[in-house]
PDB file of C-alpha atoms in Angstrom:
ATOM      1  CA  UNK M   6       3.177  21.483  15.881  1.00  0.00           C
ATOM      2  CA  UNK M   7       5.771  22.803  17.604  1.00  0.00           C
ATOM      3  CA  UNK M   8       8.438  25.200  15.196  1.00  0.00           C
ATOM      4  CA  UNK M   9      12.355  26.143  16.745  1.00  0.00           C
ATOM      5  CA  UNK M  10      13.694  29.060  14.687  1.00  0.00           C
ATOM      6  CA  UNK M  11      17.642  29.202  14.822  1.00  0.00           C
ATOM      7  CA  UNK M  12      18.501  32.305  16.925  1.00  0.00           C
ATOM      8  CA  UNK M  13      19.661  35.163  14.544  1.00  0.00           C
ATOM      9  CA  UNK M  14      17.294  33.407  11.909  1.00  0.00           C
ATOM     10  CA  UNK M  15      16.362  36.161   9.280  1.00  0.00           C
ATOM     11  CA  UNK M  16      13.549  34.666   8.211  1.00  0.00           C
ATOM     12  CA  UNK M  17      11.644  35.841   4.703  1.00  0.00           C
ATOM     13  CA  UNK M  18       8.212  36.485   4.008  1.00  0.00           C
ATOM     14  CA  UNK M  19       7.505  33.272   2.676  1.00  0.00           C
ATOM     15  CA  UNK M  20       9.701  31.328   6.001  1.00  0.00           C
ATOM     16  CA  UNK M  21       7.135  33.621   8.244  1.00  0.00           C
ATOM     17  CA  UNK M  22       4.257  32.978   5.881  1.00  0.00           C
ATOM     18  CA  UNK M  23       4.897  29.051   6.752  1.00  0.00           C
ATOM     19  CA  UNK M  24       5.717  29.430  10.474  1.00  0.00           C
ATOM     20  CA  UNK M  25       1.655  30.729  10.787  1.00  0.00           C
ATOM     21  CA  UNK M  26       0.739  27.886   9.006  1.00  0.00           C
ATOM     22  CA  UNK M  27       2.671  24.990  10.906  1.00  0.00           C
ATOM     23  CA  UNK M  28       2.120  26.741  14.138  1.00  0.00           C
ATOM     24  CA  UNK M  29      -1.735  26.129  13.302  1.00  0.00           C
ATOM     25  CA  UNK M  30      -1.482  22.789  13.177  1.00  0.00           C
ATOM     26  CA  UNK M  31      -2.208  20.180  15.908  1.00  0.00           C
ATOM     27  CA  UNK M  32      -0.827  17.620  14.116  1.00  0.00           C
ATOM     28  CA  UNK M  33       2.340  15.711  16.139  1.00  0.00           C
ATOM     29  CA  UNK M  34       5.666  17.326  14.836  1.00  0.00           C
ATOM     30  CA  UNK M  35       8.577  19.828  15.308  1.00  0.00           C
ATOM     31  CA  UNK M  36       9.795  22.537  12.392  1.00  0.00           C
ATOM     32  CA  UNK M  37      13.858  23.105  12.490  1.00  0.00           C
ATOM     33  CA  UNK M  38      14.096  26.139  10.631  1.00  0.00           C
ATOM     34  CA  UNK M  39      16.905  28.065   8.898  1.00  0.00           C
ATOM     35  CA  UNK M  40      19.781  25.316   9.060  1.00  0.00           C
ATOM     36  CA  UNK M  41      22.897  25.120   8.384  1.00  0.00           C
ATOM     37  CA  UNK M  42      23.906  21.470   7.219  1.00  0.00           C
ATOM     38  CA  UNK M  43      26.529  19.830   5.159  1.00  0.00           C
ATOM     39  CA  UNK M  44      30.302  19.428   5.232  1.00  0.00           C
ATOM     40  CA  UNK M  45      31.134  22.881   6.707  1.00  0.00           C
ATOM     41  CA  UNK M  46      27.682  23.866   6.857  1.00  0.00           C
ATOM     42  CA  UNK M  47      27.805  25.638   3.389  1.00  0.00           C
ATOM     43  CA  UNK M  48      24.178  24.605   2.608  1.00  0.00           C
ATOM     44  CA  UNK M  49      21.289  26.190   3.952  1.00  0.00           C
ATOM     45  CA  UNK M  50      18.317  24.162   3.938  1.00  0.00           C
ATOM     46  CA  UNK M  51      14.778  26.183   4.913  1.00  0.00           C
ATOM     47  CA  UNK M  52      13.094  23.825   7.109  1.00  0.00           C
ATOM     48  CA  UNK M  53      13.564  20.067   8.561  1.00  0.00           C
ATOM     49  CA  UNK M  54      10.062  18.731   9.605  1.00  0.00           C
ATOM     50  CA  UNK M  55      10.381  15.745  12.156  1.00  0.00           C
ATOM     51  CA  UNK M  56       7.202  13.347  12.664  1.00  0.00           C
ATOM     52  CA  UNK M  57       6.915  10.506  14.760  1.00  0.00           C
ATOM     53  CA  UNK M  58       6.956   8.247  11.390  1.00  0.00           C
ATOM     54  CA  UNK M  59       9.496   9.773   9.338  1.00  0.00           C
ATOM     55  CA  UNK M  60      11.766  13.650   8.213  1.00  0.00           C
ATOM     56  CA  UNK M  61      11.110  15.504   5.262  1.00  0.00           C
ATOM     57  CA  UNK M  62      13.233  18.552   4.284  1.00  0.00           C
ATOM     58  CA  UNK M  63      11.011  21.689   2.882  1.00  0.00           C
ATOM     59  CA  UNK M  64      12.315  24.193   0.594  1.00  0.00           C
ATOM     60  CA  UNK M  65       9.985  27.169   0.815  1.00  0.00           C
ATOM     61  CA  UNK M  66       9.702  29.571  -2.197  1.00  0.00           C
ATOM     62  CA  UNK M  67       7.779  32.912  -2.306  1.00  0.00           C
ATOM     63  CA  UNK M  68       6.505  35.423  -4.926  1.00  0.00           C
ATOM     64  CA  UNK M  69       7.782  38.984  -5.710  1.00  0.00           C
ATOM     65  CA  UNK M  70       4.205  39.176  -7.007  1.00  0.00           C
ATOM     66  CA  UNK M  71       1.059  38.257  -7.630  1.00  0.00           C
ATOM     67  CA  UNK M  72       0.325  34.999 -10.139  1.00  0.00           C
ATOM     68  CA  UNK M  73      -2.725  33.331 -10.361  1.00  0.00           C
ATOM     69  CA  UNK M  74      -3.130  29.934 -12.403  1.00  0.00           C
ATOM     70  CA  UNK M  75      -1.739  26.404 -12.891  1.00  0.00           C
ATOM     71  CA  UNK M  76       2.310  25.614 -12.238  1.00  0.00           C
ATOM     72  CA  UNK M  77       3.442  23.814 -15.006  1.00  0.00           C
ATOM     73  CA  UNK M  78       6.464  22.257 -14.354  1.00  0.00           C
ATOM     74  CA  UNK M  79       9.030  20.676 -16.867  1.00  0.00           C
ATOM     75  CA  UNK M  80      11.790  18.216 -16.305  1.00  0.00           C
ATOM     76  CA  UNK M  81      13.940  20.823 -16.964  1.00  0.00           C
ATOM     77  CA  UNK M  82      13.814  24.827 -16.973  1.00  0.00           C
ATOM     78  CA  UNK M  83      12.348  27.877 -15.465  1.00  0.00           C
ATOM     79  CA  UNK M  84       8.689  26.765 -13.584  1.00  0.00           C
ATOM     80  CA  UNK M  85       6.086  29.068 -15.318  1.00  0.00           C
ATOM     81  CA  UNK M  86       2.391  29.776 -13.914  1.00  0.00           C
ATOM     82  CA  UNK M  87       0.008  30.037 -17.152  1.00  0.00           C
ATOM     83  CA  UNK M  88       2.777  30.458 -19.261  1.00  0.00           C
ATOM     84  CA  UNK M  89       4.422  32.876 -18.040  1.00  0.00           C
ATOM     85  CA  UNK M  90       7.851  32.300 -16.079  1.00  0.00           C
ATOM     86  CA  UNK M  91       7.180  32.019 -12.025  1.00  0.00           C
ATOM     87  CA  UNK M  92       8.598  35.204 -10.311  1.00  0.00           C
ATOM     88  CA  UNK M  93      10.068  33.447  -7.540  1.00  0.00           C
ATOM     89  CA  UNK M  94      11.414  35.701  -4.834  1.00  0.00           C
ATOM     90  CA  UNK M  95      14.931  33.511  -4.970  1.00  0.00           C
ATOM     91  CA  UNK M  96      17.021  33.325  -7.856  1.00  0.00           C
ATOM     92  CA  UNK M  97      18.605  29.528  -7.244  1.00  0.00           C
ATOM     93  CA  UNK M  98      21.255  27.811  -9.880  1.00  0.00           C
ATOM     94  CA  UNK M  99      19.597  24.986 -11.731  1.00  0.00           C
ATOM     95  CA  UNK M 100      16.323  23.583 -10.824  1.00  0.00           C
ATOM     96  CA  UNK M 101      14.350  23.954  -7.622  1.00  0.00           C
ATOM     97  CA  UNK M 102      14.154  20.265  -8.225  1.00  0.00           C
ATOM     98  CA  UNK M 103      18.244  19.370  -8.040  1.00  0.00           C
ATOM     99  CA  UNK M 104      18.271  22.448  -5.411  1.00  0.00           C
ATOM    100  CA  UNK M 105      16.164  20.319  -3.364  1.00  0.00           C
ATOM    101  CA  UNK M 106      17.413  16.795  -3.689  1.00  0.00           C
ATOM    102  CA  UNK M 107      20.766  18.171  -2.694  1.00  0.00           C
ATOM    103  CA  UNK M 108      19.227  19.444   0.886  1.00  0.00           C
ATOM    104  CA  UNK M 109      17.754  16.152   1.517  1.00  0.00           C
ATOM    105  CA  UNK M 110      21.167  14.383   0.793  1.00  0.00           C
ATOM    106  CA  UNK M 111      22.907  16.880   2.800  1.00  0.00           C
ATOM    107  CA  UNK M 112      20.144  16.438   6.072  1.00  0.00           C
ATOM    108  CA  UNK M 113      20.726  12.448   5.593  1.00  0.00           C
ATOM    109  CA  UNK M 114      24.224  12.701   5.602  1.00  0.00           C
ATOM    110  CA  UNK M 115      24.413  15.005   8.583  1.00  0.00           C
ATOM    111  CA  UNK M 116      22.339  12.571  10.542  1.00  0.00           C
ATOM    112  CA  UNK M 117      24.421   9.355   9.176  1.00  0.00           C
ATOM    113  CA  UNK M 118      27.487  10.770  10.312  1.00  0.00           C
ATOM    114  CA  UNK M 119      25.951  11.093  13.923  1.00  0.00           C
ATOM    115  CA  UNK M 120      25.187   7.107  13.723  1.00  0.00           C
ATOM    116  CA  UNK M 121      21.567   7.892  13.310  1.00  0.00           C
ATOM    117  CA  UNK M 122      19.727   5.805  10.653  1.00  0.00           C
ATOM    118  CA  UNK M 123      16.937   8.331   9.460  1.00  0.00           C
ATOM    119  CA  UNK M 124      15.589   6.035   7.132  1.00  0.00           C
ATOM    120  CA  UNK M 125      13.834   7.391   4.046  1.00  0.00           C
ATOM    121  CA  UNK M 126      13.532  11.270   3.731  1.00  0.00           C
ATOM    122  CA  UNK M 127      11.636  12.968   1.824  1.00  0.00           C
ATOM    123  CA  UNK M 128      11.492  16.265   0.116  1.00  0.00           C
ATOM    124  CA  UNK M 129       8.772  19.203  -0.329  1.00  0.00           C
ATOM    125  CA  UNK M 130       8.814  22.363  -2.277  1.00  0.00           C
ATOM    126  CA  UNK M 131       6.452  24.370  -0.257  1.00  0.00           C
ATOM    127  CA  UNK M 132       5.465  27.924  -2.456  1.00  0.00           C
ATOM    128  CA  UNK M 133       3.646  30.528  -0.315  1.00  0.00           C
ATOM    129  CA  UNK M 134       2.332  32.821  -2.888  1.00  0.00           C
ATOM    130  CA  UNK M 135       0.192  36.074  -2.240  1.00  0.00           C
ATOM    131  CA  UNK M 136      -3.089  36.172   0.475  1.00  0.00           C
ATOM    132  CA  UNK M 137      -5.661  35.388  -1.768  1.00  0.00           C
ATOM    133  CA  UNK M 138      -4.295  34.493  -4.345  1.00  0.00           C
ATOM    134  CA  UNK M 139      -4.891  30.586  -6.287  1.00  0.00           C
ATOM    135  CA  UNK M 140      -1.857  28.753  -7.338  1.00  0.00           C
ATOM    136  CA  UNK M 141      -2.310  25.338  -8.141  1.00  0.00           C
ATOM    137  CA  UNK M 142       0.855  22.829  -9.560  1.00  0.00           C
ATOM    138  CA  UNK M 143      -0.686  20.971 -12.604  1.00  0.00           C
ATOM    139  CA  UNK M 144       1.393  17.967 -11.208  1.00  0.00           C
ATOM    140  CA  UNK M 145       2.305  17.399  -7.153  1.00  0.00           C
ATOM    141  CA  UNK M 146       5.137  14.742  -7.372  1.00  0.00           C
ATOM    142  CA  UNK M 147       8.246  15.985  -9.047  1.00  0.00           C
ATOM    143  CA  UNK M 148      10.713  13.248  -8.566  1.00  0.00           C
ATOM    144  CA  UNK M 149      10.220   9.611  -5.963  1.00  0.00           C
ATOM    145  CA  UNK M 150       9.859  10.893  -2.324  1.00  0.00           C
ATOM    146  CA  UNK M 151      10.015  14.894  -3.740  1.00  0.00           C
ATOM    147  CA  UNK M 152       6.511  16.454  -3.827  1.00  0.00           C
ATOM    148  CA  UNK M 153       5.509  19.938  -4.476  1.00  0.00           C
ATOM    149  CA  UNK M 154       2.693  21.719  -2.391  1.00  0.00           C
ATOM    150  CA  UNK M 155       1.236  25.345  -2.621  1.00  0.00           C
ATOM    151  CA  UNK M 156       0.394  27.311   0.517  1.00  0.00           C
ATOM    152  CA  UNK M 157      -0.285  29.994   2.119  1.00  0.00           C
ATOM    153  CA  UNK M 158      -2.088  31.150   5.787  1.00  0.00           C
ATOM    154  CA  UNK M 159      -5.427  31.415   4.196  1.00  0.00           C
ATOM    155  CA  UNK M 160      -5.419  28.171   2.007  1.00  0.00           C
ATOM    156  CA  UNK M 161      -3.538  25.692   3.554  1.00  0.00           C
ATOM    157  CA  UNK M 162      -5.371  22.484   3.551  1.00  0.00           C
ATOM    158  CA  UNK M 163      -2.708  20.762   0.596  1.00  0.00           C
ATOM    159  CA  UNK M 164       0.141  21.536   3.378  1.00  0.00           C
ATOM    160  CA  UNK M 165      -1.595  19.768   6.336  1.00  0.00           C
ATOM    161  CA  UNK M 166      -2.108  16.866   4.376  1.00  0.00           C
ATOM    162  CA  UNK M 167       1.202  16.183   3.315  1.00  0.00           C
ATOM    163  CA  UNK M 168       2.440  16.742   7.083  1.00  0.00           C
ATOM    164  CA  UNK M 169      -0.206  14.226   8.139  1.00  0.00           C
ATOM    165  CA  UNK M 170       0.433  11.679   5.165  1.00  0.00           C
ATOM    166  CA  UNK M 171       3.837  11.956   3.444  1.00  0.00           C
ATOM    167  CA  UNK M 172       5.060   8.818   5.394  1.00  0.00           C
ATOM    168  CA  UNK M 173       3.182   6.002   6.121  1.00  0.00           C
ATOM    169  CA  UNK M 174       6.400   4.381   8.227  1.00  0.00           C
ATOM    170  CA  UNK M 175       5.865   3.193  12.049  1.00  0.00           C
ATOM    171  CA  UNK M 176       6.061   5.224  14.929  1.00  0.00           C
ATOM    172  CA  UNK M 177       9.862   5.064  15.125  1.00  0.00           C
ATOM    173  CA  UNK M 178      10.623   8.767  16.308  1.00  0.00           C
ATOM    174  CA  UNK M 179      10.522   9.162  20.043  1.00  0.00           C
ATOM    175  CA  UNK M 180      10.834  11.928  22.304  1.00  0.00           C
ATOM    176  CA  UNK M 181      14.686  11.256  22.684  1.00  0.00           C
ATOM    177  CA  UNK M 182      15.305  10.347  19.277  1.00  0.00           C
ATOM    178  CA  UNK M 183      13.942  13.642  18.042  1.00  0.00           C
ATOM    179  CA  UNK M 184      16.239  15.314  20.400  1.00  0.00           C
ATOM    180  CA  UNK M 185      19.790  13.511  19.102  1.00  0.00           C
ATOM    181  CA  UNK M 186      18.730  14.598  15.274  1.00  0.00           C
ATOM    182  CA  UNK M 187      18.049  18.154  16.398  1.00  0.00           C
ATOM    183  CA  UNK M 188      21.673  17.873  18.291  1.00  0.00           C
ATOM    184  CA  UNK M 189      23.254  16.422  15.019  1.00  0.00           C
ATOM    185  CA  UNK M 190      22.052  19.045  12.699  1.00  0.00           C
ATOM    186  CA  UNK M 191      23.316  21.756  15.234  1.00  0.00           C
ATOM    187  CA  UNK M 192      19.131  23.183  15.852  1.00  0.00           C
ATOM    188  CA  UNK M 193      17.835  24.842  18.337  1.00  0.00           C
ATOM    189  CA  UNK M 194      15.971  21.742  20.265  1.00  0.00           C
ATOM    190  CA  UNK M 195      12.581  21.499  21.975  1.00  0.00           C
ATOM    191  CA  UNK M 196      12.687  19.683  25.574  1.00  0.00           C
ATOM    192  CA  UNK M 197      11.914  16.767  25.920  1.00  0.00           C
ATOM    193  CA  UNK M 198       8.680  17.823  28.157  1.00  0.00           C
ATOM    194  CA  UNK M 199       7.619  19.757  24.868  1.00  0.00           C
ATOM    195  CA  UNK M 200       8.366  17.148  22.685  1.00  0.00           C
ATOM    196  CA  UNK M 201       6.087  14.404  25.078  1.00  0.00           C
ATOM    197  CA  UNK M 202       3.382  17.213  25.744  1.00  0.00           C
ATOM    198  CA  UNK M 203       2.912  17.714  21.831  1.00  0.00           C
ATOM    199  CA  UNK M 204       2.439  13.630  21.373  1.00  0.00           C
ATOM    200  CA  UNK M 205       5.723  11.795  20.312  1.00  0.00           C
ATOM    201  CA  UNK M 206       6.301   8.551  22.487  1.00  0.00           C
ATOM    202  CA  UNK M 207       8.684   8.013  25.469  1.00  0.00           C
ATOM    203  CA  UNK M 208       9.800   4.563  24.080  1.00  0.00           C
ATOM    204  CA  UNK M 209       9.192   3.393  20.880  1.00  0.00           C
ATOM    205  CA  UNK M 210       5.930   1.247  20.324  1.00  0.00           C
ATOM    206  CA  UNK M 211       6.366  -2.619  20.135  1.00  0.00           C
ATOM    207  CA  UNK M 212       5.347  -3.965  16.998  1.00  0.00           C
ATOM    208  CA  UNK M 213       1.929  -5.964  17.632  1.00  0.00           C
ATOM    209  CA  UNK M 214       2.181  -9.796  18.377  1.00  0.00           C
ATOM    210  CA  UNK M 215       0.580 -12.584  16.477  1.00  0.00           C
ATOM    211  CA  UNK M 216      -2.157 -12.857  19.504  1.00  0.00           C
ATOM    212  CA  UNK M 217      -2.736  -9.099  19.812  1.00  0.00           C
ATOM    213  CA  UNK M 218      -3.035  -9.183  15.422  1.00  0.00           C
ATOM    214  CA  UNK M 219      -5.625 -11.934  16.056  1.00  0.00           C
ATOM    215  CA  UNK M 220      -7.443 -10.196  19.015  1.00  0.00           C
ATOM    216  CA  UNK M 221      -8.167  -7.103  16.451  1.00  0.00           C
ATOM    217  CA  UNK M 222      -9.486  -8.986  13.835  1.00  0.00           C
ATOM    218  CA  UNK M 223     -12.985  -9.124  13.353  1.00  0.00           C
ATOM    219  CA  UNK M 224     -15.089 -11.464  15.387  1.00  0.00           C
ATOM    220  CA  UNK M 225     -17.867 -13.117  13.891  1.00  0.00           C
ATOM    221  CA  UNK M 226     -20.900 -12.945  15.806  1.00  0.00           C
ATOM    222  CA  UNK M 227     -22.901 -16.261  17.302  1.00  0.00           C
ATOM    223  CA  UNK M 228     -25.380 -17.458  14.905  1.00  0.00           C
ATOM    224  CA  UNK M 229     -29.216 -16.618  15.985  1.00  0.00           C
ATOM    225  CA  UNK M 230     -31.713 -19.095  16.934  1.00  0.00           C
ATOM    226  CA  UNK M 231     -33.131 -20.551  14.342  1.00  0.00           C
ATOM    227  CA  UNK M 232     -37.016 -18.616  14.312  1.00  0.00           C
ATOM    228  CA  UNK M 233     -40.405 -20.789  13.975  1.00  0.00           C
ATOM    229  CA  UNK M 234     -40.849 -20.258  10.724  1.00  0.00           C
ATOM    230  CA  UNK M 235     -36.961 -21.837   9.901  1.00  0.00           C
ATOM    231  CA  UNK M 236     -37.634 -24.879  12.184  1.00  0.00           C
ATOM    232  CA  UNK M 237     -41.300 -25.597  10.640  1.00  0.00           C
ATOM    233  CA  UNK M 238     -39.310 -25.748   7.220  1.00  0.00           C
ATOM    234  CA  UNK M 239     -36.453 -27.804   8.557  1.00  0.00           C
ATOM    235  CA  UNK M 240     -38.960 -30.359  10.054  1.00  0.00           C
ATOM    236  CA  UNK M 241     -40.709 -30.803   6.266  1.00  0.00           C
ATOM    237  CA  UNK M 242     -37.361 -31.290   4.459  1.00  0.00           C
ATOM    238  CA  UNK M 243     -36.880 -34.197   6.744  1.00  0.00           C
ATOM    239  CA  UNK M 244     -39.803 -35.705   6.116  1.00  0.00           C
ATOM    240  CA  UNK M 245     -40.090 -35.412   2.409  1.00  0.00           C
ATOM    241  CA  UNK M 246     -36.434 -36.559   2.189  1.00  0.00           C
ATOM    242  CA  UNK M 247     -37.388 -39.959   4.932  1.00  0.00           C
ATOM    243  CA  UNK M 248     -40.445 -40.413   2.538  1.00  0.00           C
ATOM    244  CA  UNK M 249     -38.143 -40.493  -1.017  1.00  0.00           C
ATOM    245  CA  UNK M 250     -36.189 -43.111   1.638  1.00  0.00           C
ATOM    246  CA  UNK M 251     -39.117 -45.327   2.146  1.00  0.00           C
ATOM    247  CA  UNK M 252     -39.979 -45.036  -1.656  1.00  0.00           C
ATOM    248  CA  UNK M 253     -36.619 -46.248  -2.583  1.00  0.00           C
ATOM    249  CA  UNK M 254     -36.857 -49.425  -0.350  1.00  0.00           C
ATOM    250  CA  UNK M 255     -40.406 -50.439  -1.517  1.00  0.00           C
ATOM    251  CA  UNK M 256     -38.626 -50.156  -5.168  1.00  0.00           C
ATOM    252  CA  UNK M 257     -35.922 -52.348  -4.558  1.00  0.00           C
ATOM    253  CA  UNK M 258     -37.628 -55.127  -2.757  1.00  0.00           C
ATOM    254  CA  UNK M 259     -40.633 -55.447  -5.676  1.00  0.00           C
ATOM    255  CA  UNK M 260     -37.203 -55.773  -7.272  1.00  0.00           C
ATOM    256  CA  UNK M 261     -36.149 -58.580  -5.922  1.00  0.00           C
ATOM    257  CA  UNK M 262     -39.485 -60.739  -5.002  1.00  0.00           C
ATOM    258  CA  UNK M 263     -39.819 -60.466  -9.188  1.00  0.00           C
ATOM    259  CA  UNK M 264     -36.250 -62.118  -9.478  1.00  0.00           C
ATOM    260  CA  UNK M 265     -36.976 -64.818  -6.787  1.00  0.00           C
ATOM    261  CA  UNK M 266     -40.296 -65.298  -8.966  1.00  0.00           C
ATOM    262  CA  UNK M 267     -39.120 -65.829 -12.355  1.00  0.00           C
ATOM    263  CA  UNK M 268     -35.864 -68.177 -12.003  1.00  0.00           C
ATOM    264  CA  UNK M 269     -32.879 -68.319 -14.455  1.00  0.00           C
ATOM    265  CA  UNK M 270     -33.134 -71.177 -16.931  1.00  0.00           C
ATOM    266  CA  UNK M 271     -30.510 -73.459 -16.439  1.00  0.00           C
ATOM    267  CA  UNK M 272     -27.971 -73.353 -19.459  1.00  0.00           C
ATOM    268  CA  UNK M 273     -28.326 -76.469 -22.156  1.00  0.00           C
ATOM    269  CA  UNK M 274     -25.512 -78.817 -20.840  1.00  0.00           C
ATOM    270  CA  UNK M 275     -25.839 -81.426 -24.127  1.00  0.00           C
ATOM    271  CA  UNK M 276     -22.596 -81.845 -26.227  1.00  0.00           C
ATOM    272  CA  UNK M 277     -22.715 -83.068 -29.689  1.00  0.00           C
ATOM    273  CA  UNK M 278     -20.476 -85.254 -31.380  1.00  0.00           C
ATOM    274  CA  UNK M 279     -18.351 -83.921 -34.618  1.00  0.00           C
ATOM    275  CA  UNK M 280     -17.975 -87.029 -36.886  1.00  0.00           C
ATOM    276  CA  UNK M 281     -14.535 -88.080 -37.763  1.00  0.00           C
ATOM    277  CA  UNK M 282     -13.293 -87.366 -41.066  1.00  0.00           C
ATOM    278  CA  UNK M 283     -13.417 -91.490 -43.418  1.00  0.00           C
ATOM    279  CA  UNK M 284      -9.411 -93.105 -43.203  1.00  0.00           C
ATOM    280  CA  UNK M 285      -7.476 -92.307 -46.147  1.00  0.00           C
ATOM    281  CA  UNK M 286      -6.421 -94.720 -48.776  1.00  0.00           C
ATOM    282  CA  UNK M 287      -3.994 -94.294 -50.803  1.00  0.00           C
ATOM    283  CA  UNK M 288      -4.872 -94.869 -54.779  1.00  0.00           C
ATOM    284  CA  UNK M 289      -3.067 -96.643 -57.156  1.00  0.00           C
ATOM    285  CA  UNK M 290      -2.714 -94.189 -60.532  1.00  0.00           C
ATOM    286  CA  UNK M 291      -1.128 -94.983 -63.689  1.00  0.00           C
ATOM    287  CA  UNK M 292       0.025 -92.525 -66.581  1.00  0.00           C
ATOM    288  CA  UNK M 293      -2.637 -91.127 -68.608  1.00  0.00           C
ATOM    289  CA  UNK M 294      -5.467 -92.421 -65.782  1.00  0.00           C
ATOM    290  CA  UNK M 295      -8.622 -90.481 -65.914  1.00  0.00           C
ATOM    291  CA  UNK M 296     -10.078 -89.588 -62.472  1.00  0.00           C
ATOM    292  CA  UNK M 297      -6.741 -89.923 -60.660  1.00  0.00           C
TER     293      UNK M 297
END
């Protein structure tokens, strides 16, 4: 990784402590240290780290001794390191938290104001404590897109991985690119024969077309030859399945020579005659008539 100090920097422990370690790296990137950023350039921000998929802003913190344990850290108040209160070797107002949201606003701005879109940046407190000695947070992300991440030249493994993972974004900082952000926030810039040799593109990569999508996906082999064994076993399914055939057939003509056999009876076609009821007669009836 390639790591421009601003001339005149006067770098602390910690800042040098963190220039071994990115140095070290041969990951794809360039360090902007000890900037100068905001309206009138009031705010100092430690470190800009430029990848070719996205920027986060680092403020590095060091120890004025030695602390070994887990960093507990509460929404708000002092950070303490098995409960006792971090010794920091920079006395900031407010939380490192707010301290650091403010650089990242103030990088994003600078960069906005240039008419350069930067995207989403994010945001690392990097603390370098002692050689040798283990520091561990008891929780890494402290806000969205704000992380914290412990380091040092002799345990530095957390560091690298944020630098190789903290955003997941397409390749969308070239060579030239790189070099109008380092112009904007007024760092000392890397050519752009540095910037090539150390792996960021000319041009930015075209995003993959439908074909080229399809050409990458898995291609599913040609099926094998069906062995001796599988053919022998296709060959008697056939012929157990032609002989339930044959058996269905035979059934269904006994079937019908039985019918032919044994015809219908003919229905009874005789009708029967429902007599008609005798005329009626009217009956003479008198008054006091019995039977009437």
């Amino acid at each position: 990784m390639l790591v421009k100090i601003k001339t005149g920097a006067n770098l602390s422990g910690a800042e040098q402590e963190f220039v071994e370690c990115l140095r070290s790296y041969p990951t794809t990137g360039v360090a902007l240290l000890d900037l100068a950023v905001g309206d009138h350039g009031d705010r100092r921000v430690d470190a800009v780290i430029l990848t070719p998929r996205g920027i986060t802003v680092a403020d590095i913190k060091g120890f004025r001794r030695r602390q070994n344990g887990i960093l507990s850290i509460p929404g708000d108040g002092p950070w303490a390191i098995s409960a006792e209160p971090a010794d920091l070797d920079e006395e900031i107002s407010g939380s490192p938290v707010d301290h650091l949201e403010h650089s990242v606003h103030a990088v994003k701005t600078s960069l906005e104001r240039s008419l350069i879109d930067p995207g989403h940046i994010c945001g690392a407190v990097v603390l370098v404590p002692f050689r040798g000695v283990a520091v561990r947070p008891a929780r890494t992300n402290l806000r969205p897109g704000l992380d914290v991440v412990v380091a040092n030249v002799r345990d530095s493994t957390e560091l690298r991985i944020y630098l190789e993972g903290f955003s997941a974004g397409p390749r969308s900082w070239t060579a030239d690119r790189v070099g109008v952000a380092c112009d904007a926030l007024a760092a000392e810039k890397p050519s752009r024969a540095e910037l090539l040799a150390d792996g960021f593109d000319a041009v930015q990569p075209e995003a993959p077309t439908l074909s080229a999508r399809a050409a990458r996906q898995h291609v599913i082999p040609a099926p094998l030859p069906p062995s001796r064994r599988q053919t022998t076993a296709g060959w008697v399914i056939f012929a157990v399945a032609l002989l339930g055939m044959v058996a269905v057939l035979i059934v269904i003509a006994n079937s019908l020579a039985h019918d032919s056999a044994h015809p219908a009876r003919e229905p009874d076609t005789t009708t029967s005659v429902t007599p008609s009821p005798p005329p009626y007669r009217p009956i003479e009836c008198w008054p006091f008539q019995t039977g009437c």
